Short mmCIF file of C-alpha atoms and ligand atoms in Angstrom, two decimals:
data_model
loop_
_atom_site.label_atom_id
_atom_site.label_comp_id
_atom_site.label_asym_id
_atom_site.label_seq_id
_atom_site.Cartn_x
_atom_site.Cartn_y
_atom_site.Cartn_z
CA MET A 1 86.89 54.33 95.01
CA ILE A 2 89.11 55.27 92.04
CA ASN A 3 89.08 52.39 89.56
CA GLY A 4 89.59 51.94 85.79
CA ASP A 5 86.21 53.58 85.02
CA LYS A 6 87.40 56.76 86.69
CA LEU A 7 90.75 56.82 84.88
CA LYS A 8 89.65 57.03 81.25
CA LYS A 9 91.62 60.17 80.34
CA SER A 10 94.64 58.65 82.04
CA ALA A 11 94.35 55.58 79.84
CA GLU A 12 94.24 57.77 76.70
CA TYR A 13 97.23 59.80 77.88
CA ARG A 14 99.25 56.61 78.45
CA LYS A 15 98.41 55.37 74.97
CA LYS A 16 99.75 58.54 73.31
CA VAL A 17 102.65 59.70 75.44
CA HIS A 18 105.16 56.90 74.84
CA SER A 19 105.22 57.55 71.07
CA LEU A 20 106.19 61.17 71.72
CA ILE A 21 108.32 61.14 74.90
CA PRO A 22 110.80 58.27 75.44
CA GLY A 23 109.95 56.91 78.88
CA GLY A 24 106.72 58.90 78.88
CA ALA A 25 108.06 61.37 81.48
CA HIS A 26 111.05 63.54 82.28
CA THR A 27 112.31 61.54 85.18
CA TYR A 28 112.19 57.76 85.17
CA SER A 29 110.85 57.81 88.74
CA LYS A 30 107.58 59.26 87.44
CA GLY A 31 107.21 56.63 84.69
CA ASP A 32 104.28 54.26 84.12
CA ASP A 33 106.49 51.31 85.09
CA GLN A 34 106.82 52.77 88.59
CA PHE A 35 103.10 52.60 89.36
CA PRO A 36 100.25 50.09 89.28
CA GLU A 37 98.00 50.20 86.23
CA VAL A 38 95.20 51.62 88.38
CA SER A 39 96.84 55.00 88.87
CA PRO A 40 96.79 58.46 87.32
CA ALA A 41 98.95 58.78 84.19
CA ALA A 42 99.46 62.52 84.65
CA ILE A 43 98.56 65.31 87.05
CA SER A 44 96.63 68.37 85.98
CA ARG A 45 97.04 70.55 89.08
CA GLY A 46 97.94 70.68 92.74
CA LYS A 47 97.08 72.77 95.77
CA GLY A 48 98.68 72.35 99.17
CA ALA A 49 99.06 68.64 99.91
CA TYR A 50 96.57 67.55 97.19
CA ILE A 51 96.78 66.86 93.47
CA TRP A 52 94.17 66.22 90.78
CA ASP A 53 94.56 63.93 87.79
CA LEU A 54 93.29 64.32 84.22
CA ASP A 55 89.94 62.78 85.18
CA GLU A 56 89.57 65.18 88.15
CA ASN A 57 90.24 62.49 90.75
CA LYS A 58 91.73 64.05 93.89
CA TYR A 59 94.70 62.49 95.76
CA LEU A 60 96.66 63.18 98.90
CA ASP A 61 100.24 63.65 97.63
CA CYS A 62 102.85 61.52 99.40
CA SER A 63 105.88 62.26 97.24
CA MET A 64 105.55 66.05 96.74
CA GLY A 65 107.24 66.30 93.35
CA LEU A 66 109.87 63.70 94.25
CA THR A 67 110.55 65.57 97.53
CA SER A 68 111.01 68.96 95.83
CA VAL A 69 107.78 70.62 97.02
CA SER A 70 108.51 71.30 100.67
CA LEU A 71 105.80 73.84 101.51
CA GLY A 72 102.91 72.71 99.33
CA HIS A 73 101.70 72.89 95.75
CA ALA A 74 100.97 76.39 94.44
CA TYR A 75 101.87 77.74 97.88
CA GLU A 76 100.41 81.24 97.86
CA PRO A 77 103.29 83.35 99.31
CA VAL A 78 105.76 81.68 96.92
CA VAL A 79 103.44 82.07 93.92
CA GLU A 80 102.90 85.77 94.74
CA ALA A 81 106.65 86.41 95.03
CA VAL A 82 107.29 84.60 91.73
CA LYS A 83 104.61 86.66 89.96
CA VAL A 84 106.34 89.90 90.94
CA GLU A 85 109.58 88.64 89.43
CA LEU A 86 107.87 87.40 86.23
CA ASP A 87 106.66 90.93 85.54
CA LEU A 88 110.26 92.19 85.67
CA GLY A 89 111.61 89.70 83.10
CA VAL A 90 113.38 86.41 83.79
CA ASN A 91 116.71 86.32 81.89
CA PHE A 92 119.05 89.11 80.75
CA GLN A 93 122.33 89.76 78.92
CA ARG A 94 124.10 90.30 82.25
CA PRO A 95 123.35 88.74 85.64
CA SER A 96 120.15 89.76 87.39
CA TYR A 97 120.34 91.76 90.64
CA ILE A 98 118.72 88.80 92.39
CA GLU A 99 121.79 86.57 91.92
CA LEU A 100 123.83 88.56 94.44
CA GLU A 101 120.88 88.76 96.83
CA MET A 102 120.53 84.99 96.74
CA ALA A 103 124.26 84.34 96.99
CA GLU A 104 124.49 86.44 100.17
CA LYS A 105 121.51 84.70 101.77
CA PHE A 106 122.50 81.17 100.73
CA VAL A 107 126.11 81.45 101.85
CA GLU A 108 124.94 82.89 105.19
CA LEU A 109 122.73 79.82 105.60
CA ILE A 110 125.40 77.16 105.03
CA PRO A 111 127.85 76.81 107.94
CA GLY A 112 131.50 76.84 106.92
CA HIS A 113 130.88 77.59 103.25
CA ASP A 114 131.88 80.83 101.53
CA MET A 115 130.73 80.66 97.92
CA VAL A 116 127.84 79.33 95.84
CA LYS A 117 127.01 78.52 92.19
CA PHE A 118 123.42 78.02 91.05
CA SER A 119 122.07 75.44 88.63
CA LYS A 120 118.72 74.30 87.33
CA ASN A 121 119.01 70.68 88.39
CA GLY A 122 120.79 68.56 90.93
CA SER A 123 122.84 66.49 88.47
CA THR A 124 124.51 69.66 87.20
CA ALA A 125 125.48 70.56 90.76
CA THR A 126 126.85 67.12 91.71
CA THR A 127 128.77 66.77 88.45
CA ALA A 128 130.22 70.26 88.90
CA ALA A 129 131.28 69.37 92.45
CA VAL A 130 133.10 66.28 91.21
CA LYS A 131 134.81 68.27 88.45
CA LEU A 132 135.89 70.96 90.87
CA ALA A 133 137.37 68.33 93.19
CA ARG A 134 139.33 66.93 90.24
CA ALA A 135 140.65 70.38 89.41
CA TYR A 136 141.59 71.05 93.06
CA THR A 137 143.36 67.74 93.68
CA ASN A 138 144.70 67.10 90.17
CA ARG A 139 143.28 63.59 90.49
CA GLU A 140 140.60 61.91 88.37
CA LYS A 141 138.83 59.21 90.36
CA VAL A 142 135.60 59.65 92.29
CA ALA A 143 134.14 57.38 94.97
CA PHE A 144 130.51 57.08 96.07
CA PRO A 145 128.37 54.51 97.92
CA GLY A 146 127.23 51.74 95.59
CA ASP A 147 124.25 51.14 97.87
CA HIS A 148 122.80 54.63 97.39
CA PRO A 149 120.29 55.15 94.60
CA PHE A 150 121.22 58.25 92.63
CA TYR A 151 123.68 61.11 92.29
CA SER A 152 123.55 62.29 88.68
CA TYR A 153 122.35 61.38 85.22
CA ASP A 154 125.88 61.94 83.96
CA ASP A 155 128.20 59.09 82.97
CA TRP A 156 130.40 59.18 86.08
CA PHE A 157 127.38 57.88 88.01
CA ILE A 158 125.17 56.08 85.44
CA ARG A 159 128.11 53.95 84.22
CA LYS A 160 128.06 52.14 87.60
CA THR A 161 124.34 51.28 87.44
CA ASN A 162 122.68 48.37 85.63
CA CYS A 163 121.30 50.84 83.13
CA ASN A 164 124.59 51.94 81.55
CA LYS A 165 124.11 51.47 77.81
CA GLY A 166 125.42 54.51 75.93
CA THR A 167 127.83 55.56 78.69
CA ILE A 168 131.63 55.73 78.37
CA SER A 169 133.48 52.58 79.51
CA ALA A 170 136.44 54.65 80.83
CA PHE A 171 134.25 55.40 83.85
CA ASP A 172 134.55 51.73 84.90
CA GLU A 173 138.03 52.68 86.12
CA ILE A 174 137.35 56.26 87.14
CA SER A 175 134.21 55.83 89.24
CA LEU A 176 134.64 53.64 92.33
CA THR A 177 132.02 52.43 94.75
CA TYR A 178 132.11 51.48 98.42
CA ASP A 179 129.56 50.31 100.97
CA SER A 180 128.10 53.27 102.87
CA THR A 181 127.53 51.10 105.96
CA ASP A 182 131.21 50.08 106.14
CA LEU A 183 133.76 52.90 106.10
CA ASN A 184 136.54 50.28 106.00
CA SER A 185 135.43 49.58 102.44
CA LEU A 186 136.20 53.23 101.67
CA GLU A 187 139.59 52.96 103.39
CA ARG A 188 140.34 49.96 101.16
CA LEU A 189 139.49 52.00 98.04
CA PHE A 190 142.01 54.64 99.08
CA THR A 191 144.62 51.95 99.72
CA ASP A 192 143.95 50.29 96.35
CA HIS A 193 144.06 53.63 94.47
CA PRO A 194 146.77 55.66 96.24
CA ASN A 195 146.78 59.40 95.37
CA GLU A 196 144.19 58.83 92.64
CA ILE A 197 140.83 59.60 94.27
CA ALA A 198 139.83 63.26 93.96
CA CYS A 199 136.72 63.10 96.09
CA VAL A 200 134.06 61.11 97.84
CA ILE A 201 130.47 62.16 97.24
CA SER A 202 127.66 60.77 99.35
CA GLU A 203 124.31 61.54 100.84
CA PRO A 204 125.06 62.35 104.48
CA GLU A 205 122.32 60.09 105.83
CA LYS A 206 119.50 57.89 104.65
CA ALA A 207 116.21 57.10 106.37
CA GLN A 208 117.91 54.29 108.35
CA GLY A 209 120.12 56.86 110.09
CA ILE A 210 123.88 56.88 110.74
CA PRO A 211 126.07 56.03 113.72
CA LYS A 212 127.38 58.89 115.85
CA ASP A 213 130.60 60.39 114.39
CA TYR A 214 130.00 58.63 111.06
CA LEU A 215 130.18 61.84 109.02
CA GLN A 216 133.23 63.23 110.82
CA ASN A 217 135.00 59.88 110.33
CA LEU A 218 134.09 59.99 106.65
CA VAL A 219 135.52 63.50 106.26
CA ASN A 220 138.65 62.47 108.19
CA ILE A 221 139.26 59.48 105.91
CA CYS A 222 138.93 61.68 102.81
CA HIS A 223 141.29 64.34 104.15
CA LYS A 224 143.83 61.80 105.39
CA HIS A 225 144.13 60.59 101.81
CA GLY A 226 144.19 64.05 100.23
CA ALA A 227 140.65 63.86 98.81
CA LEU A 228 137.70 66.22 99.20
CA TYR A 229 134.37 65.27 100.73
CA ILE A 230 131.19 66.37 98.92
CA MET A 231 127.98 66.19 100.95
CA ASP A 232 125.00 65.71 98.63
CA GLU A 233 122.13 67.36 100.52
CA MET A 234 119.73 67.06 97.58
CA ILE A 235 117.24 65.09 99.69
CA THR A 236 118.36 65.79 103.27
CA GLY A 237 118.50 69.57 102.72
CA TYR A 238 115.59 71.41 104.43
CA LYS A 239 114.28 68.04 105.65
CA VAL A 240 116.48 66.63 108.41
CA ASP A 241 117.24 70.14 109.65
CA PHE A 242 117.51 73.69 108.31
CA PRO A 243 119.55 73.82 106.21
CA GLY A 244 120.35 70.09 106.47
CA SER A 245 122.67 67.36 107.74
CA ILE A 246 125.50 69.90 107.66
CA SER A 247 123.89 71.76 110.59
CA LYS A 248 122.31 68.73 112.26
CA HIS A 249 125.65 66.94 112.64
CA GLY A 250 127.93 69.97 112.73
CA VAL A 251 130.27 68.47 110.14
CA ILE A 252 131.59 70.73 107.40
CA PRO A 253 132.20 69.12 104.00
CA ASP A 254 134.50 70.74 101.44
CA LEU A 255 131.60 71.07 99.02
CA ALA A 256 127.85 70.49 99.29
CA THR A 257 125.07 70.17 96.75
CA TRP A 258 121.48 71.33 97.23
CA GLY A 259 118.26 71.04 95.26
CA LYS A 260 114.98 69.33 96.00
CA GLY A 261 112.92 71.21 98.54
CA ILE A 262 114.84 74.48 98.55
CA ALA A 263 112.61 76.33 96.05
CA ASN A 264 109.26 74.64 96.69
CA GLY A 265 109.39 72.72 93.41
CA PHE A 266 110.88 75.47 91.23
CA SER A 267 114.06 74.67 89.36
CA PHE A 268 116.78 76.04 91.59
CA CYS A 269 119.74 73.99 92.83
CA ALA A 270 123.12 74.98 94.21
CA LEU A 271 126.71 73.98 94.80
CA THR A 272 128.30 75.51 97.89
CA GLY A 273 131.81 75.18 99.25
CA LYS A 274 134.92 76.49 100.87
CA LYS A 275 136.50 79.48 99.18
CA GLU A 276 139.82 77.84 98.30
CA VAL A 277 138.01 75.19 96.28
CA MET A 278 135.12 77.17 94.81
CA ASN A 279 137.38 80.03 93.76
CA LEU A 280 139.01 77.78 91.15
CA GLY A 281 135.90 78.44 89.08
CA GLY A 282 136.48 82.22 89.31
CA ILE A 283 137.90 84.64 86.76
CA LEU A 284 139.88 87.02 88.95
CA ASN A 285 142.79 84.74 89.83
CA GLU A 286 145.06 86.24 87.18
CA GLY A 287 147.35 83.71 85.49
CA ALA A 288 145.78 80.65 87.15
CA GLU A 289 144.38 77.95 84.89
CA LYS A 290 140.64 78.55 84.41
CA VAL A 291 138.15 75.88 85.50
CA PHE A 292 134.96 75.84 83.47
CA LEU A 293 132.60 75.32 86.40
CA ILE A 294 128.80 75.63 85.97
CA SER A 295 127.88 77.78 82.99
CA THR A 296 124.31 77.55 81.85
CA THR A 297 121.90 79.89 80.09
CA HIS A 298 119.08 79.40 82.56
CA GLY A 299 121.14 79.24 85.78
CA GLY A 300 120.19 82.75 86.87
CA GLU A 301 116.49 82.57 85.97
CA THR A 302 115.00 85.17 88.27
CA HIS A 303 111.63 83.75 89.27
CA ALA A 304 113.07 80.38 90.38
CA ILE A 305 115.60 82.24 92.53
CA ARG A 306 112.79 84.34 93.99
CA ALA A 307 110.87 81.13 94.75
CA ALA A 308 113.94 79.84 96.59
CA LEU A 309 114.37 83.08 98.55
CA LYS A 310 110.72 83.02 99.62
CA THR A 311 110.94 79.33 100.57
CA MET A 312 114.03 80.03 102.65
CA GLU A 313 112.28 82.93 104.40
CA ILE A 314 109.28 80.75 105.29
CA PHE A 315 111.48 77.91 106.55
CA GLU A 316 113.32 80.38 108.76
CA LYS A 317 110.23 82.14 110.15
CA GLU A 318 107.77 79.29 110.55
CA ASN A 319 109.94 76.48 111.92
CA VAL A 320 108.87 74.30 108.99
CA VAL A 321 111.26 71.45 109.80
CA GLU A 322 109.60 70.92 113.18
CA HIS A 323 106.22 70.59 111.43
CA LEU A 324 107.63 68.11 108.88
CA HIS A 325 109.01 65.92 111.67
CA LYS A 326 105.74 66.11 113.61
CA MET A 327 103.76 64.92 110.58
CA GLY A 328 106.31 62.18 109.86
CA GLN A 329 106.20 60.91 113.44
CA LEU A 330 102.40 60.93 113.48
CA LEU A 331 102.34 58.85 110.31
CA ILE A 332 104.87 56.40 111.74
CA ASP A 333 102.91 56.01 114.99
CA SER A 334 99.57 55.52 113.28
CA THR A 335 100.79 53.02 110.68
CA LEU A 336 102.75 50.99 113.27
CA LYS A 337 99.59 50.76 115.38
CA ILE A 338 97.53 49.56 112.41
CA LEU A 339 100.13 46.95 111.48
CA GLU A 340 100.18 45.67 115.04
CA ASN A 341 96.38 45.45 115.21
CA LYS A 342 96.29 43.59 111.92
CA ASN A 343 99.20 41.31 112.76
CA LEU A 344 101.08 42.51 109.71
CA ASN A 345 104.33 43.74 111.33
CA ASN A 346 106.28 40.86 109.82
CA PHE A 347 104.99 41.55 106.33
CA ILE A 348 105.16 45.34 106.13
CA ASP A 349 108.28 47.04 107.48
CA VAL A 350 108.19 50.67 108.55
CA VAL A 351 111.45 52.59 108.49
CA PRO A 352 110.63 55.02 111.32
CA CYS A 353 112.36 58.08 109.90
CA LYS A 354 110.37 61.17 110.82
CA TRP A 355 111.67 63.21 107.89
CA TRP A 356 110.87 60.45 105.38
CA PRO A 357 108.94 57.39 106.62
CA ASN A 358 109.48 54.43 104.28
CA PHE A 359 107.71 51.09 103.89
CA ALA A 360 108.79 47.68 102.55
CA PHE A 361 106.33 44.98 101.54
CA LYS A 362 106.84 41.23 101.76
CA ASP A 363 104.96 38.19 100.49
CA ASP A 364 103.65 35.22 102.49
CA GLN A 365 107.20 33.76 102.51
CA LEU A 366 108.54 37.00 104.05
CA ASN A 367 110.48 37.86 100.90
CA LEU A 368 110.46 41.46 99.63
CA SER A 369 107.93 41.40 96.82
CA PRO A 370 107.38 43.90 93.98
CA GLU A 371 103.96 42.27 93.37
CA PHE A 372 102.76 42.63 96.97
CA ARG A 373 104.21 46.15 97.09
CA THR A 374 102.40 47.16 93.90
CA LEU A 375 99.15 45.72 95.25
CA PHE A 376 99.47 47.91 98.34
CA LEU A 377 100.19 50.98 96.18
CA GLN A 378 97.15 50.17 94.05
CA GLU A 379 94.86 49.95 97.06
CA MET A 380 96.13 53.26 98.49
CA ILE A 381 95.71 54.98 95.11
CA LYS A 382 92.16 53.60 94.74
CA ARG A 383 91.42 55.31 98.06
CA GLY A 384 92.79 58.67 96.94
CA VAL A 385 96.34 58.49 98.32
CA LEU A 386 99.05 58.68 95.66
CA PHE A 387 101.45 56.42 97.52
CA GLN A 388 104.73 55.04 96.15
CA GLY A 389 106.04 53.33 99.29
CA SER A 390 107.16 56.36 101.27
CA PHE A 391 105.77 59.61 102.67
CA VAL A 392 107.49 62.97 102.24
CA PRO A 393 106.01 65.39 104.78
CA CYS A 394 105.46 68.96 103.56
CA PHE A 395 104.35 72.12 105.38
CA SER A 396 100.81 71.77 103.98
CA HIS A 397 100.26 68.28 105.42
CA GLN A 398 98.01 68.50 108.47
CA GLU A 399 96.92 65.98 111.10
CA SER A 400 93.68 65.38 109.17
CA ASP A 401 95.75 64.37 106.13
CA ILE A 402 97.71 61.87 108.20
CA GLN A 403 94.36 60.50 109.40
CA LEU A 404 93.21 60.18 105.79
CA PHE A 405 96.46 58.34 104.98
CA ALA A 406 95.96 56.06 107.99
CA ASN A 407 92.37 55.20 107.00
CA ALA A 408 93.46 54.26 103.47
CA PHE A 409 96.41 52.36 104.95
CA GLU A 410 94.14 50.34 107.23
CA GLN A 411 91.78 49.39 104.40
CA SER A 412 94.70 48.55 102.10
CA CYS A 413 96.02 46.25 104.83
CA ASN A 414 92.78 44.26 104.58
CA VAL A 415 93.30 43.60 100.86
CA PHE A 416 96.99 42.88 101.52
CA THR A 417 95.94 40.27 104.11
CA GLN A 418 93.67 38.61 101.53
CA ALA A 419 96.66 38.30 99.17
CA LEU A 420 98.80 36.84 101.97
CA GLU A 421 96.10 34.27 102.73
CA LYS A 422 95.82 33.34 99.04
CA LYS A 423 99.66 33.43 98.78
CA THR A 424 99.30 35.45 95.57
CA VAL A 425 98.23 38.86 94.30
CA GLU A 426 96.42 37.24 91.39
CA GLY A 427 92.84 38.38 91.12
CA LEU A 428 93.63 41.43 93.26
CA LEU A 429 96.37 43.31 91.40
CA VAL A 430 95.36 44.82 88.05
CA GLY A 431 98.25 44.81 85.55
CA PRO A 432 101.95 44.10 86.16
CA ALA A 433 104.08 44.88 89.21
CA ALA A 434 106.09 48.12 89.27
CA LYS A 435 109.71 47.67 88.14
CA ALA A 436 113.10 48.94 89.29
CA VAL A 437 114.30 52.13 87.56
CA PHE A 438 117.87 50.85 87.24
CA ARG A 439 117.29 47.58 85.38
CA LYS A 440 119.31 46.17 82.50
CA TYR A 441 116.36 45.31 80.26
CA ASN A 442 112.87 46.76 79.77
C1 PLP B 501 120.73 62.39 96.28
C2 PLP B 501 120.49 62.97 94.90
N1 PLP B 501 121.49 63.62 94.28
C3 PLP B 501 121.32 64.16 93.06
C4 PLP B 501 120.11 64.05 92.39
C5 PLP B 501 119.96 64.63 91.02
O1 PLP B 501 119.03 65.68 91.02
P1 PLP B 501 118.25 66.09 89.69
O2 PLP B 501 117.20 65.05 89.46
O3 PLP B 501 117.66 67.43 90.01
O4 PLP B 501 119.24 66.15 88.57
C6 PLP B 501 119.05 63.36 93.01
C7 PLP B 501 117.77 63.19 92.32
O5 PLP B 501 116.98 62.31 92.57
C8 PLP B 501 119.24 62.80 94.29
O6 PLP B 501 118.27 62.13 94.92
#
């Protein structure tokens, strides 16, 4: 059992890091406030589906680098391919040969799209897509679902969250939100802002799924009102299908953004799109006004592109997506069975999404509870499963790992039941409950 005694180096790390790094991490989702106190503060290494913390405790990884590691940590064929590229140098005065190789392969992969720009993170790609749509339509406003969690760390998105100190107030008028479950709310936005909305950006689907024809209807609404549709495949890409929702549903957006999962954790993201839109960022259209699309020093870094090429090759050859779905379904089946046996189905919800099973935790009054959720996380972590409320299957997860998850899940259910009986987590949860990332106050 991993308890405080086995997390001494983690405790020291926590003490130091916040005076040097605001937030203590480089994405808020990895922060101390997202985990129970009994948890690793930092990871020292990973291999396959497992990670080790500073105190050498070993965990089954359930989040895989926030969904970015799709094959497994330090996945040998990717590491070997990256090493070859490292020996050739990683950044030059002119583009590297590998940029064309990747562009050809990536464009071939994405149905209906003709051109691609690379970036080092997803926010750069989504922000560039929005900018390009503005340039194409000569409109300024952007619409996205207010019920989706994240599209970019840039102001056009962050201004609409609770955590918007330091952002520009002009985005109150420029960024508009609708309800992703009600396309009439999007229609109303277009009616209220005639000829002003440049684009709609959304994730194509969430774990809850979408009705048939939802995406085509969404595209049709955008086009009817002269706006572009941007499909953000950051999470769905390489998970729901290969390459993503775009192929699963056969619906072609004007632009699409890609990132997590496509380079097995390396920093490689992409914006793809139709030629007539993407070409605005080109330099050969003599006399046309130039659009400053993505331009970044590290965008063509060779070894990350090689990692992406190798990942793509493995996804193509090995039918990785099928394996991911098999692992996801196994996890859903085994946890549902445990919850039924323990009479906990009313208190722990399973979202049965085979590409990303999710869980919600309720208290004795059947209200969603951060305290009860954090207690469950704590119990899983104590048992060597670094669980944050969902499971992201990767190619390295095997049936034995799902069994390990299920064993920890079953034992954690026993502690959860104790808390339900006591009507409190007091005496069971060490430290405070995990908090929401997008909160107004610390
Ligand atoms: C749907 C979606 N879009 C965009 C992003 C931004 O990606 P990045 O963190 O690489 O900037 C994220 C990241 O969580 C995301 O989930």
